[in-house]
mmCIF file of C-alpha atoms and ligand atoms in Angstrom:
data_model
loop_
_atom_site.group_PDB
_atom_site.id
_atom_site.type_symbol
_atom_site.label_atom_id
_atom_site.label_comp_id
_atom_site.label_asym_id
_atom_site.label_seq_id
_atom_site.Cartn_x
_atom_site.Cartn_y
_atom_site.Cartn_z
ATOM 1 C CA UNK A 24 2.654 28.106 56.391
ATOM 2 C CA UNK A 25 0.252 29.402 54.101
ATOM 3 C CA UNK A 26 1.741 30.139 50.719
ATOM 4 C CA UNK A 27 0.926 33.071 48.487
ATOM 5 C CA UNK A 28 -0.541 32.853 45.428
ATOM 6 C CA UNK A 29 2.208 33.812 42.638
ATOM 7 C CA UNK A 30 1.268 37.352 40.673
ATOM 8 C CA UNK A 31 -0.339 35.917 37.357
ATOM 9 C CA UNK A 32 1.369 38.160 34.966
ATOM 10 C CA UNK A 33 -0.650 39.862 32.360
ATOM 11 C CA UNK A 34 0.259 40.310 28.464
ATOM 12 C CA UNK A 35 1.239 43.469 28.910
ATOM 13 C CA UNK A 36 3.212 43.265 31.464
ATOM 14 C CA UNK A 37 5.025 40.624 30.427
ATOM 15 C CA UNK A 38 5.921 42.662 27.504
ATOM 16 C CA UNK A 39 5.882 45.872 28.755
ATOM 17 C CA UNK A 40 9.530 46.630 27.068
ATOM 18 C CA UNK A 41 7.968 46.291 24.069
ATOM 19 C CA UNK A 42 4.755 48.045 24.064
ATOM 20 C CA UNK A 43 3.694 51.648 24.600
ATOM 21 C CA UNK A 44 2.745 51.642 27.922
ATOM 22 C CA UNK A 45 4.081 53.296 31.082
ATOM 23 C CA UNK A 46 4.119 52.368 34.837
ATOM 24 C CA UNK A 47 0.823 54.349 35.019
ATOM 25 C CA UNK A 48 -1.192 52.623 32.409
ATOM 26 C CA UNK A 49 -4.116 50.575 33.942
ATOM 27 C CA UNK A 50 -3.854 47.309 32.729
ATOM 28 C CA UNK A 51 -7.142 45.971 31.684
ATOM 29 C CA UNK A 52 -6.571 41.840 31.471
ATOM 30 C CA UNK A 53 -8.753 38.860 31.072
ATOM 31 C CA UNK A 54 -5.382 36.035 31.329
ATOM 32 C CA UNK A 55 -4.871 36.305 27.445
ATOM 33 C CA UNK A 56 -1.913 35.413 25.583
ATOM 34 C CA UNK A 57 0.140 32.836 26.514
ATOM 35 C CA UNK A 58 -1.264 30.393 24.258
ATOM 36 C CA UNK A 59 -0.330 27.065 23.082
ATOM 37 C CA UNK A 60 2.294 26.310 20.395
ATOM 38 C CA UNK A 61 1.262 22.243 19.195
ATOM 39 C CA UNK A 62 3.487 20.073 17.258
ATOM 40 C CA UNK A 63 1.666 18.398 14.382
ATOM 41 C CA UNK A 64 0.960 14.603 14.720
ATOM 42 C CA UNK A 65 -0.404 13.310 11.829
ATOM 43 C CA UNK A 66 -0.701 16.250 9.363
ATOM 44 C CA UNK A 67 2.538 16.050 7.745
ATOM 45 C CA UNK A 68 2.717 12.570 6.729
ATOM 46 C CA UNK A 69 -0.787 12.449 5.570
ATOM 47 C CA UNK A 70 0.053 15.460 3.008
ATOM 48 C CA UNK A 71 3.083 13.377 1.671
ATOM 49 C CA UNK A 72 5.547 15.906 3.646
ATOM 50 C CA UNK A 73 6.739 13.531 6.424
ATOM 51 C CA UNK A 74 10.130 15.812 6.906
ATOM 52 C CA UNK A 75 8.118 18.721 7.534
ATOM 53 C CA UNK A 76 8.392 20.613 11.113
ATOM 54 C CA UNK A 77 4.705 21.778 11.500
ATOM 55 C CA UNK A 78 3.160 23.755 14.254
ATOM 56 C CA UNK A 79 0.140 25.063 15.205
ATOM 57 C CA UNK A 80 -0.374 28.160 17.573
ATOM 58 C CA UNK A 81 -3.930 27.710 18.805
ATOM 59 C CA UNK A 82 -4.763 31.364 19.712
ATOM 60 C CA UNK A 83 -8.554 30.066 19.861
ATOM 61 C CA UNK A 84 -7.172 29.150 23.393
ATOM 62 C CA UNK A 85 -7.258 33.221 24.198
ATOM 63 C CA UNK A 86 -10.237 34.018 26.990
ATOM 64 C CA UNK A 87 -12.728 35.187 24.447
ATOM 65 C CA UNK A 88 -11.433 32.430 21.747
ATOM 66 C CA UNK A 89 -9.044 33.987 19.438
ATOM 67 C CA UNK A 90 -6.310 36.450 18.724
ATOM 68 C CA UNK A 91 -7.977 39.492 18.961
ATOM 69 C CA UNK A 92 -7.744 39.514 22.441
ATOM 70 C CA UNK A 93 -4.217 40.474 22.241
ATOM 71 C CA UNK A 94 -4.767 43.453 20.559
ATOM 72 C CA UNK A 95 -7.845 44.485 22.658
ATOM 73 C CA UNK A 96 -5.977 44.226 26.150
ATOM 74 C CA UNK A 97 -4.042 47.017 24.972
ATOM 75 C CA UNK A 98 -6.429 49.069 23.174
ATOM 76 C CA UNK A 99 -8.471 49.374 25.817
ATOM 77 C CA UNK A 100 -6.244 49.421 28.506
ATOM 78 C CA UNK A 101 -5.126 52.893 26.618
ATOM 79 C CA UNK A 102 -8.856 53.991 25.980
ATOM 80 C CA UNK A 103 -9.154 53.562 29.785
ATOM 81 C CA UNK A 104 -5.775 55.666 30.388
ATOM 82 C CA UNK A 105 -6.962 57.993 28.066
ATOM 83 C CA UNK A 106 -10.147 58.711 30.121
ATOM 84 C CA UNK A 107 -12.663 57.138 27.226
ATOM 85 C CA UNK A 108 -16.041 56.171 28.096
ATOM 86 C CA UNK A 109 -17.282 54.200 25.288
ATOM 87 C CA UNK A 110 -15.376 52.138 22.751
ATOM 88 C CA UNK A 111 -16.666 51.086 19.249
ATOM 89 C CA UNK A 112 -15.422 48.428 16.816
ATOM 90 C CA UNK A 113 -17.139 47.474 13.338
ATOM 91 C CA UNK A 114 -16.454 43.495 13.167
ATOM 92 C CA UNK A 115 -16.864 40.061 11.252
ATOM 93 C CA UNK A 116 -17.573 38.794 14.820
ATOM 94 C CA UNK A 117 -14.461 38.023 16.886
ATOM 95 C CA UNK A 118 -13.263 42.106 17.514
ATOM 96 C CA UNK A 119 -16.720 42.378 18.608
ATOM 97 C CA UNK A 120 -16.507 39.649 20.909
ATOM 98 C CA UNK A 121 -12.950 40.639 22.093
ATOM 99 C CA UNK A 122 -14.110 44.473 22.534
ATOM 100 C CA UNK A 123 -17.173 43.501 24.290
ATOM 101 C CA UNK A 124 -15.752 41.765 26.804
ATOM 102 C CA UNK A 125 -12.385 43.778 27.631
ATOM 103 C CA UNK A 126 -14.855 46.976 27.505
ATOM 104 C CA UNK A 127 -16.621 45.395 29.984
ATOM 105 C CA UNK A 128 -13.767 44.477 32.326
ATOM 106 C CA UNK A 129 -12.933 48.514 32.418
ATOM 107 C CA UNK A 130 -16.301 49.582 32.804
ATOM 108 C CA UNK A 131 -16.731 51.239 29.426
ATOM 109 C CA UNK A 132 -19.687 51.249 27.212
ATOM 110 C CA UNK A 133 -19.212 49.114 23.857
ATOM 111 C CA UNK A 134 -20.862 49.454 20.569
ATOM 112 C CA UNK A 135 -20.688 46.699 17.912
ATOM 113 C CA UNK A 136 -21.581 46.816 13.906
ATOM 114 C CA UNK A 137 -21.982 43.881 12.594
ATOM 115 C CA UNK A 138 -22.789 42.639 8.760
ATOM 116 C CA UNK A 139 -25.996 41.200 9.371
ATOM 117 C CA UNK A 140 -26.092 37.614 8.679
ATOM 118 C CA UNK A 141 -22.866 37.105 8.314
ATOM 119 C CA UNK A 142 -21.730 36.459 12.124
ATOM 120 C CA UNK A 143 -21.109 32.887 13.223
ATOM 121 C CA UNK A 144 -23.762 32.062 15.955
ATOM 122 C CA UNK A 145 -21.150 32.133 19.037
ATOM 123 C CA UNK A 146 -19.639 35.299 18.336
ATOM 124 C CA UNK A 147 -22.956 37.061 18.347
ATOM 125 C CA UNK A 148 -23.849 35.630 21.212
ATOM 126 C CA UNK A 149 -20.686 36.742 23.062
ATOM 127 C CA UNK A 150 -21.380 40.364 22.109
ATOM 128 C CA UNK A 151 -24.772 40.009 23.849
ATOM 129 C CA UNK A 152 -23.756 38.166 26.645
ATOM 130 C CA UNK A 153 -20.695 40.496 27.438
ATOM 131 C CA UNK A 154 -23.434 43.239 27.185
ATOM 132 C CA UNK A 155 -22.267 45.309 24.189
ATOM 133 C CA UNK A 156 -24.715 47.608 22.666
ATOM 134 C CA UNK A 157 -25.228 45.576 19.204
ATOM 135 C CA UNK A 158 -25.905 46.813 15.779
ATOM 136 C CA UNK A 159 -26.631 44.492 13.149
ATOM 137 C CA UNK A 160 -26.226 46.707 9.719
ATOM 138 C CA UNK A 161 -27.356 45.791 6.300
ATOM 139 C CA UNK A 162 -24.171 46.027 4.576
ATOM 140 C CA UNK A 163 -20.873 44.318 4.929
ATOM 141 C CA UNK A 164 -17.867 44.756 6.962
ATOM 142 C CA UNK A 165 -16.379 47.384 4.988
ATOM 143 C CA UNK A 166 -19.380 49.239 4.825
ATOM 144 C CA UNK A 167 -19.794 49.197 8.846
ATOM 145 C CA UNK A 168 -16.076 49.700 8.766
ATOM 146 C CA UNK A 169 -16.629 53.060 7.008
ATOM 147 C CA UNK A 170 -19.412 54.046 9.464
ATOM 148 C CA UNK A 171 -17.294 53.250 12.561
ATOM 149 C CA UNK A 172 -14.919 55.936 11.162
ATOM 150 C CA UNK A 173 -17.408 58.604 10.678
ATOM 151 C CA UNK A 174 -19.013 57.895 14.098
ATOM 152 C CA UNK A 175 -15.354 58.152 15.669
ATOM 153 C CA UNK A 176 -14.771 61.671 14.037
ATOM 154 C CA UNK A 177 -18.287 62.842 15.507
ATOM 155 C CA UNK A 178 -18.753 61.449 18.679
ATOM 156 C CA UNK A 179 -16.607 60.547 22.039
ATOM 157 C CA UNK A 180 -15.800 57.201 21.601
ATOM 158 C CA UNK A 181 -12.720 55.090 21.025
ATOM 159 C CA UNK A 182 -12.383 53.063 17.930
ATOM 160 C CA UNK A 183 -10.979 49.680 18.866
ATOM 161 C CA UNK A 184 -10.432 48.352 15.443
ATOM 162 C CA UNK A 185 -7.334 47.633 14.277
ATOM 163 C CA UNK A 186 -6.834 51.322 12.277
ATOM 164 C CA UNK A 187 -6.537 51.960 16.406
ATOM 165 C CA UNK A 188 -2.619 52.018 16.859
ATOM 166 C CA UNK A 189 -2.415 49.841 19.887
ATOM 167 C CA UNK A 190 -4.292 46.847 18.480
ATOM 168 C CA UNK A 191 -1.480 45.261 16.309
ATOM 169 C CA UNK A 192 1.120 46.632 18.529
ATOM 170 C CA UNK A 193 -0.605 44.267 21.326
ATOM 171 C CA UNK A 194 -1.198 41.551 18.406
ATOM 172 C CA UNK A 195 2.767 41.023 18.125
ATOM 173 C CA UNK A 196 3.645 39.778 20.915
ATOM 174 C CA UNK A 197 2.173 36.347 19.374
ATOM 175 C CA UNK A 198 5.452 36.614 17.617
ATOM 176 C CA UNK A 199 7.286 36.705 20.671
ATOM 177 C CA UNK A 200 5.445 33.761 22.085
ATOM 178 C CA UNK A 201 6.594 31.439 19.126
ATOM 179 C CA UNK A 202 10.010 32.166 18.806
ATOM 180 C CA UNK A 203 9.993 31.810 22.610
ATOM 181 C CA UNK A 204 8.291 28.165 22.135
ATOM 182 C CA UNK A 205 10.182 27.018 19.492
ATOM 183 C CA UNK A 206 13.412 28.165 20.819
ATOM 184 C CA UNK A 207 13.846 30.039 17.479
ATOM 185 C CA UNK A 208 11.914 31.769 14.344
ATOM 186 C CA UNK A 209 10.139 29.240 12.114
ATOM 187 C CA UNK A 210 11.031 29.463 8.756
ATOM 188 C CA UNK A 211 7.179 30.283 7.438
ATOM 189 C CA UNK A 212 4.629 31.312 8.971
ATOM 190 C CA UNK A 213 1.291 30.631 7.317
ATOM 191 C CA UNK A 214 -1.659 33.074 8.678
ATOM 192 C CA UNK A 215 -5.566 33.877 7.286
ATOM 193 C CA UNK A 216 -5.636 37.458 5.899
ATOM 194 C CA UNK A 217 -8.964 39.766 6.473
ATOM 195 C CA UNK A 218 -8.550 42.720 7.339
ATOM 196 C CA UNK A 219 -4.643 42.314 7.036
ATOM 197 C CA UNK A 220 -3.951 43.533 10.858
ATOM 198 C CA UNK A 221 -2.541 40.014 11.824
ATOM 199 C CA UNK A 222 0.057 39.818 8.954
ATOM 200 C CA UNK A 223 1.379 42.898 9.752
ATOM 201 C CA UNK A 224 1.314 42.433 13.422
ATOM 202 C CA UNK A 225 3.112 39.209 13.653
ATOM 203 C CA UNK A 226 5.884 41.033 11.013
ATOM 204 C CA UNK A 227 6.388 43.538 13.653
ATOM 205 C CA UNK A 228 7.206 41.171 16.462
ATOM 206 C CA UNK A 229 9.266 38.704 14.233
ATOM 207 C CA UNK A 230 11.400 41.884 12.830
ATOM 208 C CA UNK A 231 11.903 43.748 16.111
ATOM 209 C CA UNK A 232 13.328 39.851 17.308
ATOM 210 C CA UNK A 233 15.687 39.706 14.614
ATOM 211 C CA UNK A 234 16.677 43.441 15.138
ATOM 212 C CA UNK A 235 17.465 43.420 18.730
ATOM 213 C CA UNK A 236 19.441 40.068 18.303
ATOM 214 C CA UNK A 237 16.882 37.589 20.090
ATOM 215 C CA UNK A 238 16.634 35.371 16.891
ATOM 216 C CA UNK A 239 19.266 35.372 13.735
ATOM 217 C CA UNK A 240 16.362 35.362 11.222
ATOM 218 C CA UNK A 241 12.739 35.935 10.981
ATOM 219 C CA UNK A 242 9.982 33.723 9.087
ATOM 220 C CA UNK A 243 9.057 34.188 5.687
ATOM 221 C CA UNK A 244 5.549 35.163 5.997
ATOM 222 C CA UNK A 245 2.617 33.830 4.053
ATOM 223 C CA UNK A 246 -0.984 35.292 4.222
ATOM 224 C CA UNK A 247 -4.084 33.855 2.969
ATOM 225 C CA UNK A 248 -7.016 35.325 1.837
ATOM 226 C CA UNK A 249 -10.443 33.575 0.876
ATOM 227 C CA UNK A 250 -10.505 33.452 -2.696
ATOM 228 C CA UNK A 251 -14.285 35.814 -2.875
ATOM 229 C CA UNK A 252 -12.643 38.191 -0.884
ATOM 230 C CA UNK A 253 -8.815 38.723 -2.168
ATOM 231 C CA UNK A 254 -8.300 42.262 -2.462
ATOM 232 C CA UNK A 255 -4.295 42.277 -1.996
ATOM 233 C CA UNK A 256 -4.204 38.852 -4.791
ATOM 234 C CA UNK A 257 -5.922 41.374 -7.166
ATOM 235 C CA UNK A 258 -4.665 44.212 -6.230
ATOM 236 C CA UNK A 259 -8.536 45.864 -6.018
ATOM 237 C CA UNK A 260 -10.933 46.034 -3.256
ATOM 238 C CA UNK A 261 -13.579 44.001 -3.787
ATOM 239 C CA UNK A 262 -17.041 45.459 -3.375
ATOM 240 C CA UNK A 263 -19.231 41.987 -2.833
ATOM 241 C CA UNK A 264 -16.620 40.192 -1.298
ATOM 242 C CA UNK A 265 -17.707 36.417 -0.406
ATOM 243 C CA UNK A 266 -16.881 33.227 1.274
ATOM 244 C CA UNK A 267 -17.713 30.673 3.711
ATOM 245 C CA UNK A 268 -15.260 32.161 6.411
ATOM 246 C CA UNK A 269 -16.866 35.332 7.180
ATOM 247 C CA UNK A 270 -14.230 36.056 9.505
ATOM 248 C CA UNK A 271 -12.252 37.104 6.820
ATOM 249 C CA UNK A 272 -14.948 37.842 4.474
ATOM 250 C CA UNK A 273 -13.448 41.452 3.779
ATOM 251 C CA UNK A 274 -12.995 43.478 0.293
ATOM 252 C CA UNK A 275 -11.179 46.660 1.142
ATOM 253 C CA UNK A 276 -8.482 45.693 4.103
ATOM 254 C CA UNK A 277 -7.742 47.953 6.411
ATOM 255 C CA UNK A 278 -3.810 47.508 6.788
ATOM 256 C CA UNK A 279 -3.787 46.293 2.925
ATOM 257 C CA UNK A 280 -0.162 48.333 2.374
ATOM 258 C CA UNK A 281 1.484 46.792 5.716
ATOM 259 C CA UNK A 282 0.490 43.568 5.072
ATOM 260 C CA UNK A 283 1.893 43.386 1.395
ATOM 261 C CA UNK A 284 5.421 45.359 2.719
ATOM 262 C CA UNK A 285 5.301 42.015 5.524
ATOM 263 C CA UNK A 286 5.137 39.680 2.771
ATOM 264 C CA UNK A 287 7.313 41.376 0.418
ATOM 265 C CA UNK A 288 10.065 42.188 3.237
ATOM 266 C CA UNK A 289 10.090 38.827 4.718
ATOM 267 C CA UNK A 290 10.187 37.013 1.060
ATOM 268 C CA UNK A 291 6.850 35.471 1.705
ATOM 269 C CA UNK A 292 3.592 35.980 0.120
ATOM 270 C CA UNK A 293 0.156 36.638 -0.099
ATOM 271 C CA UNK A 294 -2.309 34.054 -2.067
ATOM 272 C CA UNK A 295 -5.431 33.115 -1.721
ATOM 273 C CA UNK A 296 -7.597 29.726 -1.427
ATOM 274 C CA UNK A 297 -10.373 28.873 -2.044
ATOM 275 C CA UNK A 298 -13.542 27.999 0.047
ATOM 276 C CA UNK A 299 -13.225 24.118 -0.916
ATOM 277 C CA UNK A 300 -9.514 24.104 -0.028
ATOM 278 C CA UNK A 301 -10.462 25.900 3.380
ATOM 279 C CA UNK A 302 -12.848 23.440 4.541
ATOM 280 C CA UNK A 303 -11.093 20.492 3.566
ATOM 281 C CA UNK A 304 -8.216 22.370 5.479
ATOM 282 C CA UNK A 305 -10.968 22.494 8.545
ATOM 283 C CA UNK A 306 -11.788 19.267 8.408
ATOM 284 C CA UNK A 307 -8.606 17.810 8.176
ATOM 285 C CA UNK A 308 -7.022 19.492 11.100
ATOM 286 C CA UNK A 309 -10.223 18.020 13.361
ATOM 287 C CA UNK A 310 -9.757 14.617 11.787
ATOM 288 C CA UNK A 311 -6.125 14.299 11.754
ATOM 289 C CA UNK A 312 -5.089 16.304 14.790
ATOM 290 C CA UNK A 313 -8.249 16.618 17.322
ATOM 291 C CA UNK A 314 -7.931 20.822 17.165
ATOM 292 C CA UNK A 315 -11.781 22.178 16.335
ATOM 293 C CA UNK A 316 -10.639 25.976 14.920
ATOM 294 C CA UNK A 317 -12.868 28.191 12.839
ATOM 295 C CA UNK A 318 -13.233 27.961 8.905
ATOM 296 C CA UNK A 319 -11.753 31.327 8.590
ATOM 297 C CA UNK A 320 -8.530 29.753 10.556
ATOM 298 C CA UNK A 321 -8.283 26.788 8.341
ATOM 299 C CA UNK A 322 -6.844 29.316 5.727
ATOM 300 C CA UNK A 323 -3.613 28.999 7.397
ATOM 301 C CA UNK A 324 -3.132 25.640 6.623
ATOM 302 C CA UNK A 325 -5.356 25.652 2.873
ATOM 303 C CA UNK A 326 -2.274 28.181 2.427
ATOM 304 C CA UNK A 327 0.400 25.608 3.475
ATOM 305 C CA UNK A 328 -0.622 23.006 1.415
ATOM 306 C CA UNK A 329 -1.185 24.937 -1.301
ATOM 307 C CA UNK A 330 2.303 26.532 -1.388
ATOM 308 C CA UNK A 331 4.050 22.668 -0.449
ATOM 309 C CA UNK A 332 2.313 21.550 -3.894
ATOM 310 C CA UNK A 333 3.576 24.593 -5.653
ATOM 311 C CA UNK A 334 7.117 23.880 -4.218
ATOM 312 C CA UNK A 335 6.807 27.554 -2.180
ATOM 313 C CA UNK A 336 7.688 25.921 0.344
ATOM 314 C CA UNK A 337 9.815 23.268 0.994
ATOM 315 C CA UNK A 338 9.028 19.818 2.347
ATOM 316 C CA UNK A 339 11.684 19.952 4.862
ATOM 317 C CA UNK A 340 10.917 23.618 6.322
ATOM 318 C CA UNK A 341 9.593 24.606 9.597
ATOM 319 C CA UNK A 342 6.318 26.146 9.522
ATOM 320 C CA UNK A 343 3.985 27.530 11.784
ATOM 321 C CA UNK A 344 0.497 27.756 11.202
ATOM 322 C CA UNK A 345 -1.636 30.569 13.305
ATOM 323 C CA UNK A 346 -4.989 28.768 13.995
ATOM 324 C CA UNK A 347 -6.919 32.687 14.594
ATOM 325 C CA UNK A 348 -10.070 31.600 16.435
ATOM 326 C CA UNK A 349 -11.791 28.811 18.399
ATOM 327 C CA UNK A 350 -13.985 26.540 16.373
ATOM 328 C CA UNK A 351 -16.689 26.384 19.286
ATOM 329 C CA UNK A 352 -17.947 29.731 17.823
ATOM 330 C CA UNK A 353 -19.206 28.543 15.095
ATOM 331 C CA UNK A 354 -21.081 25.452 15.861
ATOM 332 C CA UNK A 355 -23.234 24.791 12.918
ATOM 333 C CA UNK A 356 -20.310 24.470 10.516
ATOM 334 C CA UNK A 357 -19.088 20.959 10.895
ATOM 335 C CA UNK A 358 -23.350 19.551 10.845
ATOM 336 C CA UNK A 359 -23.375 21.431 7.460
ATOM 337 C CA UNK A 360 -20.246 19.983 5.548
ATOM 338 C CA UNK A 361 -20.131 16.440 7.245
ATOM 339 C CA UNK A 362 -22.999 14.091 6.646
ATOM 340 C CA UNK A 363 -23.777 12.610 10.426
ATOM 341 C CA UNK A 364 -27.053 10.860 11.278
ATOM 342 C CA UNK A 365 -28.426 12.728 14.252
ATOM 343 C CA UNK A 366 -31.425 10.753 14.855
ATOM 344 C CA UNK A 367 -32.040 8.755 17.900
ATOM 345 C CA UNK A 368 -31.411 4.846 18.115
ATOM 346 C CA UNK A 369 -33.737 2.799 20.400
ATOM 347 C CA UNK A 370 -32.000 2.464 23.787
ATOM 348 C CA UNK A 371 -30.632 -1.074 23.901
ATOM 349 C CA UNK A 372 -27.617 -2.955 23.374
ATOM 350 C CA UNK A 373 -28.712 -4.467 20.004
ATOM 351 C CA UNK A 374 -29.716 -0.970 18.599
ATOM 352 C CA UNK A 375 -26.691 0.262 19.858
ATOM 353 C CA UNK A 376 -24.251 -2.756 18.402
ATOM 354 C CA UNK A 377 -26.013 -2.726 14.840
ATOM 355 C CA UNK A 378 -25.302 1.268 14.480
ATOM 356 C CA UNK A 379 -21.886 1.271 15.913
ATOM 357 C CA UNK A 380 -20.340 -1.934 13.645
ATOM 358 C CA UNK A 381 -19.288 -3.834 17.083
HETATM 359 N N1 F0G B 8 -9.256 34.776 11.496
HETATM 360 C C1 F0G B 8 -10.016 34.846 12.238
HETATM 361 C C2 F0G B 8 -10.790 34.242 13.085
HETATM 362 C C3 F0G B 8 -10.832 36.522 12.515
HETATM 363 O O1 F0G B 8 -11.934 36.602 13.365
HETATM 364 C C4 F0G B 8 -10.312 37.224 11.548
HETATM 365 C C5 F0G B 8 -10.133 38.751 11.614
HETATM 366 C C6 F0G B 8 -9.008 36.907 10.664
HETATM 367 C C7 F0G B 8 -8.692 35.601 11.195
HETATM 368 C C8 F0G B 8 -7.979 37.797 10.039
HETATM 369 O O2 F0G B 8 -7.276 38.613 10.771
HETATM 370 O O3 F0G B 8 -8.213 40.947 10.438
HETATM 371 O O4 F0G B 8 -5.857 40.887 11.019
HETATM 372 O O5 F0G B 8 -6.186 39.930 8.901
HETATM 373 N N2 F0G B 8 -11.457 39.120 12.592
HETATM 374 C C9 F0G B 8 -12.209 40.477 12.194
HETATM 375 C C10 F0G B 8 -12.762 40.970 13.114
HETATM 376 C C11 F0G B 8 -12.265 41.438 11.044
HETATM 377 O O6 F0G B 8 -13.859 41.398 13.418
HETATM 378 O O7 F0G B 8 -12.987 40.062 14.128
HETATM 379 P P1 F0G B 8 -6.607 40.078 9.930
#
């Protein structure tokens, strides 16, 4: 007898009881969520903390390669439910890739505003490929977001940045998954902070599962801004944010207050890491764990290392580092930061053995 293919559940279907949806919400899904939580192998020992129970949440394995898909499935589904015809966002790259893909899936138009010269190659390619109307502005992300808010006020377009209330609601599902995959809440969650939405969303998710009794505790939230863009750490907006981690090159985070509360209420901390620390962690993930994430994502691991050294995270703790985006989006950085000889060698055995040293 022919088998009937099992119904594949969307993220919204799976967690509908915790999300602002009804039976009538048209679900726009690309197969987001359910990303792997992978235990670290070599890194804890290599760092000198062999008892550390370290896990990586691989959000780069979402359909457009970042965690943004969790919020975008909900934001675009609600936009369709509310009869929108177009969506718009400002972005350092990942939001625009996700918005473009989900808008196309839903048959909506999509406008994206990007800070010219500061978006990784793969992300620009995605927005083009998914058919968004792409506008690069002579200004940074913060300026692009201001403009998007103005357009949203004056024109019939739905904003799908994280100021859209549905975005963070969708993103909180990542916390549910971490709990389900570990069987408990970790002691610590380490996460990059840019516009500060994701740390806020995780806190919502952990807090909810704690409050309804799924877990006896919630993790301490440790968020990490890039030092050159560390508005929350410095307590004031940064007019000209700078960092190699372009995805988090943001000087006036939209979810500033909620992120601060997330860290404070959970007993955690928002701190900053330098570009050097970010790149060291980025390289370590590749060379010790076989993981290729974006430089910005590695801020979570850079921060974990910083807080282990400072004694803010105990050596025997369990910690999840959120790796927010896929390294393939940014194919230029590895070649820039590693000394590799890419010149061709003669195609014969002797020449090969010489360069391989065997
Ligand atoms: N990591 C990656 C790879 C990101 O793309 C972002 C944000 C963050 C971390 C920070 O998350 O903003 O919720 O604190 N990217 C946004 C964008 C700003 O436009 O794609 P956050």
